[in-house]
Amino acid sequence: MIALVDCNNFYASCERVFQPKLENKPIVVLSNNDGCVIARSNEAKALGIKMGAPAFKMKPIFDYHNVHVFSSNFALYGDLSNRVMQILSQESPAIEIYSIDEAFLDLKGVKKLNKFSIDLRKKVGQWTGIPVSIGIAPTKTLAKVANRMAKKYKKDGVFLMKEPATITRILKHVAVDELWGVGRKYSKFLSQRGFQTAYDLVNASESWIRNNMTVNGLRMIKELKGIPCLALEYETQRKKNICTSRSFGMDVKTLQELEEAIASYASTCAMKLRKEKSLTSSILVFVKTNPFKELNSQHSPCQKVVLDVPTNDSMEITSQALSVLKRIYKDGFNYKKAGVIVGDIVSEESRQLSLFHTQDIFKTKNIMNAMDDINRKMGRDKVRLAVQGFDRKWRLKQEKLSPCYTTRFDDVLEVKI
């Protein structure tokens, strides 16, 4: 049996952990630069606030209903996610971390599935403050369905779908567009052909499914029938590309400000590469003006450079990214966004050196490891390249950012006795 553990309204729940007064109050979390709604509590959903809604349009609703609005605090969310996943890893035989707030558990050998799940849910709640829902079923796709049932209809937050009769009864009430793997395109396609529920799909011809929904669609149908086709992925797959990009909190006009931003993004990409023990062979840099302004004020170039020797050295990647920026930058434009994408990623163990490569890779590796260790212990960017700047007026607008309670000493709560 497989369980899907999903953190309920995760971003909103993270904000509530250290502010219990927000319990049962409407909460929304905004995207970069406080632009759009990217997370909502159940109370906010009940007010009709839609995912992706522009914050400035929602402000009258926020004010009228006293909605608590937060800028996205990914340092806090990431740390609490790690804490939840550590508990799940300790309590289950095997785990696949599917996203920041979801994980599949292999429950092979667990006898009392319902009791195990209720106890696990209680432990996660006590140790982290994050409420979770758990759906249990023979396959990953059915576990997704079971989790949805647990979240919507079960007070104890756990739903077990094991018996064929139970599975059939539930699938008759699950709309096609609610299935894992069915997007808008397939949802519309299936609805036009009379498929309204998951049960309708299960009873469709497998040859028709293969011809119209490819092999992935056939796997989904078999999973709905209780036939496992999607194994748990115990090891995280190496990324093919890593992108770091942000919209600026203000229009950026000068090359120096753009250089600070690109240097910061390049350094972040390099840090992520080292964390995965990977190397990049290509670097792409792009800058963009505001697409909503006049046509004659638009300039959105990008350019890619291919490296002779793959690297994860912050200094090398930043230097190459800045060289590209100087080639694509044009004076006289107001830039709104920029980013760096590192691609052609390979394992650190498969580095192929060039005949003319003179850099001491072992010395560079030691320097980067030392820098990462300091930043991990003392805080992000405590040690950084000078070109990344210190003023950073271009940084994200995060006017409603909550404290980083668990990752910054200055923000640790003080308890008065």
Short mmCIF file of C-alpha atoms in Angstrom, two decimals:
data_model
loop_
_atom_site.label_atom_id
_atom_site.label_comp_id
_atom_site.label_asym_id
_atom_site.label_seq_id
_atom_site.Cartn_x
_atom_site.Cartn_y
_atom_site.Cartn_z
CA MET A 1 0.00 0.00 0.00
CA ILE A 2 1.07 3.56 -0.71
CA ALA A 3 0.25 6.66 1.31
CA LEU A 4 0.27 10.24 0.07
CA VAL A 5 0.96 12.73 2.86
CA ASP A 6 -0.03 16.28 1.91
CA CYS A 7 0.43 19.36 4.09
CA ASN A 8 -2.86 21.27 4.30
CA ASN A 9 -2.68 24.80 2.86
CA PHE A 10 1.04 24.58 3.48
CA TYR A 11 2.21 28.20 3.11
CA ALA A 12 -0.71 29.49 5.18
CA SER A 13 -0.11 26.78 7.79
CA CYS A 14 3.54 27.80 8.06
CA GLU A 15 2.49 31.36 8.89
CA ARG A 16 0.12 30.05 11.55
CA VAL A 17 2.74 27.93 13.34
CA PHE A 18 4.30 30.98 15.00
CA GLN A 19 1.15 33.10 15.05
CA PRO A 20 -1.61 30.94 16.59
CA LYS A 21 -3.95 33.94 16.61
CA LEU A 22 -4.32 33.40 12.85
CA GLU A 23 -6.10 30.07 13.38
CA ASN A 24 -9.48 30.10 11.54
CA LYS A 25 -8.63 33.50 10.02
CA PRO A 26 -8.40 34.08 6.24
CA ILE A 27 -4.78 34.07 5.01
CA VAL A 28 -3.24 34.60 1.58
CA VAL A 29 0.40 34.42 0.51
CA LEU A 30 1.62 36.53 -2.41
CA SER A 31 4.13 35.79 -5.15
CA ASN A 32 7.42 37.56 -5.84
CA ASN A 33 7.10 41.33 -5.54
CA ASP A 34 3.74 40.80 -3.83
CA GLY A 35 2.12 40.43 -7.22
CA CYS A 36 -0.40 37.58 -7.20
CA VAL A 37 -2.06 35.18 -4.78
CA ILE A 38 -0.17 31.86 -4.72
CA ALA A 39 -1.62 30.28 -1.56
CA ARG A 40 -4.87 30.57 0.40
CA SER A 41 -6.27 29.20 3.62
CA ASN A 42 -9.69 27.53 3.51
CA GLU A 43 -11.21 30.69 4.98
CA ALA A 44 -9.74 32.76 2.12
CA LYS A 45 -11.03 30.28 -0.45
CA ALA A 46 -14.51 30.61 1.04
CA LEU A 47 -14.36 34.37 0.35
CA GLY A 48 -13.97 33.65 -3.37
CA ILE A 49 -10.31 34.66 -3.61
CA LYS A 50 -8.90 32.85 -6.65
CA MET A 51 -5.45 31.39 -7.10
CA GLY A 52 -3.31 33.71 -9.22
CA ALA A 53 -5.54 36.71 -8.61
CA PRO A 54 -3.63 40.04 -8.80
CA ALA A 55 -3.14 41.41 -5.29
CA PHE A 56 -4.03 45.00 -6.22
CA LYS A 57 -7.42 43.86 -7.55
CA MET A 58 -8.10 41.83 -4.41
CA LYS A 59 -7.19 44.65 -1.99
CA PRO A 60 -10.83 45.77 -1.40
CA ILE A 61 -11.73 42.17 -0.45
CA PHE A 62 -8.62 41.89 1.74
CA ASP A 63 -9.52 45.08 3.59
CA TYR A 64 -13.25 44.39 3.94
CA HIS A 65 -12.84 40.83 5.26
CA ASN A 66 -9.67 41.54 7.27
CA VAL A 67 -7.64 39.02 5.28
CA HIS A 68 -4.11 38.50 6.61
CA VAL A 69 -1.71 39.00 3.70
CA PHE A 70 1.90 37.74 3.65
CA SER A 71 4.81 38.00 1.23
CA SER A 72 6.22 34.59 0.30
CA ASN A 73 8.78 33.51 2.92
CA PHE A 74 10.47 30.58 1.20
CA ALA A 75 13.22 30.30 3.83
CA LEU A 76 10.58 29.54 6.46
CA TYR A 77 8.52 27.27 4.20
CA GLY A 78 11.56 25.30 3.07
CA ASP A 79 12.80 24.72 6.61
CA LEU A 80 9.41 23.56 7.90
CA SER A 81 9.07 21.29 4.87
CA ASN A 82 12.42 19.68 5.70
CA ARG A 83 11.25 19.07 9.26
CA VAL A 84 8.04 17.40 8.08
CA MET A 85 9.94 15.21 5.58
CA GLN A 86 12.45 14.13 8.25
CA ILE A 87 9.62 12.86 10.44
CA LEU A 88 8.04 10.99 7.53
CA SER A 89 11.42 9.46 6.63
CA GLN A 90 11.90 8.21 10.19
CA GLU A 91 8.44 6.65 10.41
CA SER A 92 8.09 4.93 7.02
CA PRO A 93 10.09 2.15 5.31
CA ALA A 94 10.64 4.27 2.17
CA ILE A 95 9.70 7.76 0.97
CA GLU A 96 9.48 9.75 -2.26
CA ILE A 97 9.48 13.50 -1.64
CA TYR A 98 7.18 14.66 -4.42
CA SER A 99 7.10 18.40 -3.71
CA ILE A 100 7.68 20.90 -0.92
CA ASP A 101 4.43 19.81 0.77
CA GLU A 102 3.81 16.26 -0.51
CA ALA A 103 5.43 12.86 -0.10
CA PHE A 104 4.58 9.28 -1.06
CA LEU A 105 5.26 6.61 1.58
CA ASP A 106 5.74 2.89 0.98
CA LEU A 107 3.69 1.19 3.71
CA LYS A 108 4.78 -2.35 2.89
CA GLY A 109 4.76 -4.37 6.10
CA VAL A 110 2.59 -1.92 8.02
CA LYS A 111 -0.36 -3.90 9.41
CA LYS A 112 -2.68 -1.38 11.05
CA LEU A 113 -2.70 1.19 8.25
CA ASN A 114 -5.37 3.45 9.69
CA LYS A 115 -3.87 3.60 13.18
CA PHE A 116 -0.36 4.10 11.77
CA SER A 117 -1.56 7.04 9.66
CA ILE A 118 -3.53 8.68 12.48
CA ASP A 119 -0.50 8.41 14.79
CA LEU A 120 1.80 9.76 12.08
CA ARG A 121 -0.49 12.71 11.42
CA LYS A 122 -0.61 13.46 15.15
CA LYS A 123 3.18 13.31 15.43
CA VAL A 124 3.76 15.69 12.51
CA GLY A 125 1.25 18.10 14.02
CA GLN A 126 2.85 18.00 17.49
CA TRP A 127 6.43 18.28 16.29
CA THR A 128 6.02 20.89 13.54
CA GLY A 129 2.57 22.47 13.93
CA ILE A 130 1.74 21.61 10.30
CA PRO A 131 -1.60 19.79 9.71
CA VAL A 132 -1.45 17.01 7.11
CA SER A 133 -3.91 14.76 5.29
CA ILE A 134 -3.08 11.15 4.45
CA GLY A 135 -4.60 9.08 1.66
CA ILE A 136 -3.81 5.35 1.46
CA ALA A 137 -4.38 3.12 -1.58
CA PRO A 138 -2.74 0.36 -3.66
CA THR A 139 -1.28 2.81 -6.24
CA LYS A 140 0.08 6.38 -6.36
CA THR A 141 -2.82 7.65 -8.49
CA LEU A 142 -5.41 6.14 -6.15
CA ALA A 143 -3.48 7.51 -3.17
CA LYS A 144 -3.93 10.99 -4.70
CA VAL A 145 -7.68 10.37 -4.88
CA ALA A 146 -7.73 9.05 -1.32
CA ASN A 147 -5.85 12.09 -0.07
CA ARG A 148 -8.43 14.36 -1.65
CA MET A 149 -11.16 12.45 0.20
CA ALA A 150 -9.24 12.68 3.48
CA LYS A 151 -8.80 16.41 3.12
CA LYS A 152 -12.41 17.18 2.21
CA TYR A 153 -14.48 14.69 4.15
CA LYS A 154 -12.55 13.04 7.03
CA LYS A 155 -12.26 14.75 10.42
CA ASP A 156 -9.25 12.63 11.36
CA GLY A 157 -7.53 13.55 8.06
CA VAL A 158 -6.98 9.92 7.00
CA PHE A 159 -8.75 7.92 4.30
CA LEU A 160 -8.04 4.29 3.37
CA MET A 161 -9.06 3.05 -0.10
CA LYS A 162 -8.28 -0.64 -0.14
CA GLU A 163 -11.36 -2.70 -0.97
CA PRO A 164 -12.47 -2.82 -4.67
CA ALA A 165 -16.03 -1.86 -3.72
CA THR A 166 -14.77 1.25 -1.90
CA ILE A 167 -12.55 2.25 -4.82
CA THR A 168 -15.42 1.87 -7.30
CA ARG A 169 -17.79 3.90 -5.14
CA ILE A 170 -15.29 6.75 -4.78
CA LEU A 171 -14.31 6.84 -8.47
CA LYS A 172 -17.96 7.39 -9.41
CA HIS A 173 -17.83 10.72 -7.59
CA VAL A 174 -14.40 11.95 -8.76
CA ALA A 175 -14.57 14.32 -11.72
CA VAL A 176 -12.13 13.75 -14.57
CA ASP A 177 -10.46 17.13 -14.08
CA GLU A 178 -9.64 16.21 -10.47
CA LEU A 179 -7.43 13.29 -11.48
CA TRP A 180 -3.66 13.43 -11.14
CA GLY A 181 -2.22 13.77 -14.64
CA VAL A 182 -5.32 15.24 -16.31
CA GLY A 183 -4.77 18.86 -17.26
CA ARG A 184 -7.06 21.39 -18.91
CA LYS A 185 -6.48 20.08 -22.41
CA TYR A 186 -7.25 16.45 -21.57
CA SER A 187 -10.11 17.48 -19.28
CA LYS A 188 -11.84 19.34 -22.10
CA PHE A 189 -11.06 16.55 -24.58
CA LEU A 190 -12.53 13.85 -22.33
CA SER A 191 -15.57 15.90 -21.31
CA GLN A 192 -16.49 16.43 -24.98
CA ARG A 193 -16.44 12.65 -25.45
CA GLY A 194 -18.72 11.88 -22.54
CA PHE A 195 -16.17 11.06 -19.83
CA GLN A 196 -17.32 12.88 -16.72
CA THR A 197 -15.93 10.79 -13.86
CA ALA A 198 -12.91 8.63 -13.09
CA TYR A 199 -15.25 5.62 -13.17
CA ASP A 200 -16.12 6.41 -16.80
CA LEU A 201 -12.43 6.34 -17.68
CA VAL A 202 -11.81 3.08 -15.87
CA ASN A 203 -14.48 1.42 -18.00
CA ALA A 204 -13.17 2.83 -21.30
CA SER A 205 -11.34 0.68 -23.84
CA GLU A 206 -7.62 0.50 -23.09
CA SER A 207 -6.81 0.66 -26.81
CA TRP A 208 -8.83 3.90 -27.10
CA ILE A 209 -7.01 5.32 -24.06
CA ARG A 210 -3.62 4.42 -25.55
CA ASN A 211 -4.49 5.95 -28.95
CA ASN A 212 -5.92 9.16 -27.48
CA MET A 213 -3.99 9.66 -24.23
CA THR A 214 -0.70 7.89 -25.03
CA VAL A 215 1.10 5.44 -22.75
CA ASN A 216 0.96 7.84 -19.79
CA GLY A 217 -2.83 7.90 -20.00
CA LEU A 218 -2.92 4.10 -20.08
CA ARG A 219 -0.70 3.96 -16.99
CA MET A 220 -3.10 6.29 -15.20
CA ILE A 221 -6.09 4.06 -16.05
CA LYS A 222 -4.29 0.94 -14.85
CA GLU A 223 -3.38 2.74 -11.62
CA LEU A 224 -7.05 3.64 -11.13
CA LYS A 225 -7.81 -0.06 -11.51
CA GLY A 226 -5.38 -0.83 -8.71
CA ILE A 227 -2.51 -2.03 -10.92
CA PRO A 228 0.76 -0.30 -9.86
CA CYS A 229 2.52 1.29 -12.83
CA LEU A 230 4.33 4.19 -11.15
CA ALA A 231 7.06 3.08 -8.76
CA LEU A 232 8.23 5.27 -5.91
CA GLU A 233 11.32 7.30 -6.86
CA TYR A 234 13.60 7.04 -3.86
CA GLU A 235 16.40 9.15 -5.36
CA THR A 236 15.88 12.69 -6.58
CA GLN A 237 16.51 12.95 -10.30
CA ARG A 238 19.32 15.27 -11.35
CA LYS A 239 17.93 18.50 -12.78
CA LYS A 240 18.48 19.15 -16.49
CA ASN A 241 18.42 22.92 -16.00
CA ILE A 242 18.52 25.26 -13.02
CA CYS A 243 17.00 28.73 -13.34
CA THR A 244 17.24 31.63 -10.91
CA SER A 245 15.24 34.67 -11.96
CA ARG A 246 13.30 37.44 -10.28
CA SER A 247 11.19 40.43 -11.13
CA PHE A 248 12.71 43.60 -9.69
CA GLY A 249 11.01 45.60 -6.98
CA MET A 250 11.67 48.70 -9.09
CA ASP A 251 12.68 49.46 -12.68
CA VAL A 252 16.41 48.90 -13.19
CA LYS A 253 18.14 51.28 -15.59
CA THR A 254 21.88 51.03 -15.02
CA LEU A 255 24.31 48.28 -16.00
CA GLN A 256 25.76 48.22 -12.48
CA GLU A 257 22.40 47.32 -10.92
CA LEU A 258 21.85 44.62 -13.52
CA GLU A 259 25.33 43.26 -12.85
CA GLU A 260 24.55 42.97 -9.14
CA ALA A 261 21.35 41.07 -9.91
CA ILE A 262 22.90 38.74 -12.49
CA ALA A 263 25.88 38.07 -10.20
CA SER A 264 23.51 37.15 -7.36
CA TYR A 265 21.44 34.84 -9.57
CA ALA A 266 24.54 33.20 -11.06
CA SER A 267 25.97 32.61 -7.60
CA THR A 268 22.69 31.04 -6.46
CA CYS A 269 22.71 28.70 -9.48
CA ALA A 270 26.27 27.68 -8.63
CA MET A 271 25.30 26.97 -5.02
CA LYS A 272 22.40 24.78 -6.17
CA LEU A 273 24.74 22.88 -8.49
CA ARG A 274 27.15 22.16 -5.63
CA LYS A 275 24.29 21.02 -3.43
CA GLU A 276 23.37 18.43 -6.07
CA LYS A 277 27.04 17.57 -6.77
CA SER A 278 26.52 18.68 -10.36
CA LEU A 279 28.34 20.76 -12.97
CA THR A 280 27.04 22.99 -15.74
CA SER A 281 28.34 23.18 -19.30
CA SER A 282 26.28 26.17 -20.47
CA ILE A 283 25.04 29.47 -19.05
CA LEU A 284 22.13 31.49 -20.43
CA VAL A 285 21.44 35.08 -19.33
CA PHE A 286 18.28 37.03 -20.08
CA VAL A 287 16.89 40.45 -19.20
CA LYS A 288 13.39 41.77 -19.83
CA THR A 289 11.63 45.10 -19.84
CA ASN A 290 8.05 45.51 -18.63
CA PRO A 291 5.83 43.80 -21.27
CA PHE A 292 2.86 46.00 -20.34
CA LYS A 293 4.55 49.24 -21.39
CA GLU A 294 4.79 50.86 -24.83
CA LEU A 295 6.08 48.74 -27.72
CA ASN A 296 9.01 51.05 -28.45
CA SER A 297 10.28 50.62 -24.89
CA GLN A 298 10.59 46.82 -25.17
CA HIS A 299 13.93 45.02 -25.10
CA SER A 300 14.15 41.37 -23.99
CA PRO A 301 17.40 39.79 -25.20
CA CYS A 302 19.02 36.54 -24.09
CA GLN A 303 22.30 34.85 -24.95
CA LYS A 304 23.98 31.57 -24.10
CA VAL A 305 27.62 30.67 -23.62
CA VAL A 306 29.01 27.11 -23.75
CA LEU A 307 31.87 26.29 -21.39
CA ASP A 308 34.95 24.30 -22.39
CA VAL A 309 35.01 22.62 -18.96
CA PRO A 310 31.89 21.98 -16.84
CA THR A 311 31.94 23.81 -13.50
CA ASN A 312 30.03 24.69 -10.32
CA ASP A 313 32.46 27.43 -9.29
CA SER A 314 30.56 30.59 -8.34
CA MET A 315 33.40 32.81 -9.53
CA GLU A 316 33.60 31.17 -12.96
CA ILE A 317 29.84 31.03 -13.53
CA THR A 318 29.39 34.63 -12.38
CA SER A 319 32.24 35.87 -14.56
CA GLN A 320 30.78 34.16 -17.63
CA ALA A 321 27.27 35.43 -16.88
CA LEU A 322 28.49 39.02 -16.54
CA SER A 323 30.34 38.77 -19.85
CA VAL A 324 27.10 37.70 -21.53
CA LEU A 325 25.18 40.52 -19.82
CA LYS A 326 27.56 43.15 -21.19
CA ARG A 327 26.95 41.84 -24.71
CA ILE A 328 23.15 41.96 -24.51
CA TYR A 329 22.67 45.10 -22.37
CA LYS A 330 21.39 48.24 -24.07
CA ASP A 331 21.35 51.64 -22.41
CA GLY A 332 18.10 53.61 -22.28
CA PHE A 333 15.73 50.83 -21.27
CA ASN A 334 13.98 50.18 -17.97
CA TYR A 335 14.44 46.51 -17.08
CA LYS A 336 11.86 44.68 -14.97
CA LYS A 337 13.23 41.13 -14.78
CA ALA A 338 16.46 39.19 -15.25
CA GLY A 339 17.66 35.65 -14.80
CA VAL A 340 20.37 33.04 -15.23
CA ILE A 341 19.82 29.48 -16.46
CA VAL A 342 22.55 26.87 -16.17
CA GLY A 343 22.10 23.86 -18.44
CA ASP A 344 23.73 20.76 -19.93
CA ILE A 345 24.15 19.56 -16.35
CA VAL A 346 26.35 16.56 -15.60
CA SER A 347 27.52 14.74 -12.50
CA GLU A 348 30.48 16.13 -10.58
CA GLU A 349 32.18 12.77 -11.07
CA SER A 350 32.10 13.02 -14.87
CA ARG A 351 34.08 16.25 -15.28
CA GLN A 352 35.98 16.26 -18.56
CA LEU A 353 38.99 18.60 -18.45
CA SER A 354 40.38 20.53 -21.39
CA LEU A 355 43.98 20.30 -22.58
CA PHE A 356 44.42 24.03 -21.92
CA HIS A 357 42.60 24.10 -18.57
CA THR A 358 45.03 25.45 -15.96
CA GLN A 359 42.72 26.10 -13.00
CA ASP A 360 43.33 24.07 -9.85
CA ILE A 361 39.89 22.45 -9.49
CA PHE A 362 40.70 21.00 -6.04
CA LYS A 363 41.66 24.40 -4.64
CA THR A 364 38.51 25.95 -6.12
CA LYS A 365 36.37 23.16 -4.70
CA ASN A 366 37.78 23.74 -1.21
CA ILE A 367 37.07 27.47 -1.45
CA MET A 368 33.48 26.87 -2.56
CA ASN A 369 32.90 24.26 0.17
CA ALA A 370 34.22 26.67 2.80
CA MET A 371 31.95 29.43 1.53
CA ASP A 372 28.93 27.10 1.53
CA ASP A 373 29.70 25.93 5.08
CA ILE A 374 29.89 29.49 6.41
CA ASN A 375 26.67 30.53 4.66
CA ARG A 376 24.89 27.42 5.88
CA LYS A 377 25.86 28.11 9.49
CA MET A 378 25.74 31.91 9.58
CA GLY A 379 23.05 32.73 7.04
CA ARG A 380 22.65 33.09 3.31
CA ASP A 381 25.12 35.36 1.51
CA LYS A 382 27.17 36.11 4.63
CA VAL A 383 30.12 35.37 2.36
CA ARG A 384 29.56 36.45 -1.22
CA LEU A 385 31.26 37.93 -4.24
CA ALA A 386 31.76 41.69 -4.06
CA VAL A 387 30.12 42.15 -7.46
CA GLN A 388 26.83 40.94 -5.92
CA GLY A 389 26.62 44.32 -4.19
CA PHE A 390 25.36 45.39 -0.80
CA ASP A 391 22.70 48.05 -1.39
CA ARG A 392 20.53 45.97 -3.75
CA LYS A 393 17.75 48.48 -4.33
CA TRP A 394 16.54 46.22 -7.15
CA ARG A 395 15.62 43.41 -4.76
CA LEU A 396 12.14 41.94 -4.50
CA LYS A 397 9.40 44.02 -2.95
CA GLN A 398 8.34 42.05 0.14
CA GLU A 399 6.41 44.52 2.21
CA LYS A 400 4.49 41.88 4.18
CA LEU A 401 7.29 39.40 4.88
CA SER A 402 6.99 37.46 8.14
CA PRO A 403 10.10 36.74 10.25
CA CYS A 404 12.33 33.76 9.40
CA TYR A 405 11.62 32.19 12.78
CA THR A 406 13.65 29.01 12.24
CA THR A 407 16.52 30.11 10.00
CA ARG A 408 17.65 33.49 11.34
CA PHE A 409 18.87 34.09 14.90
CA ASP A 410 17.54 37.66 14.94
CA ASP A 411 14.03 36.31 14.23
CA VAL A 412 13.94 33.55 16.86
CA LEU A 413 10.98 33.97 19.19
CA GLU A 414 11.72 35.10 22.73
CA VAL A 415 9.79 33.41 25.53
CA LYS A 416 9.24 35.48 28.66
CA ILE A 417 8.92 33.48 31.85
#
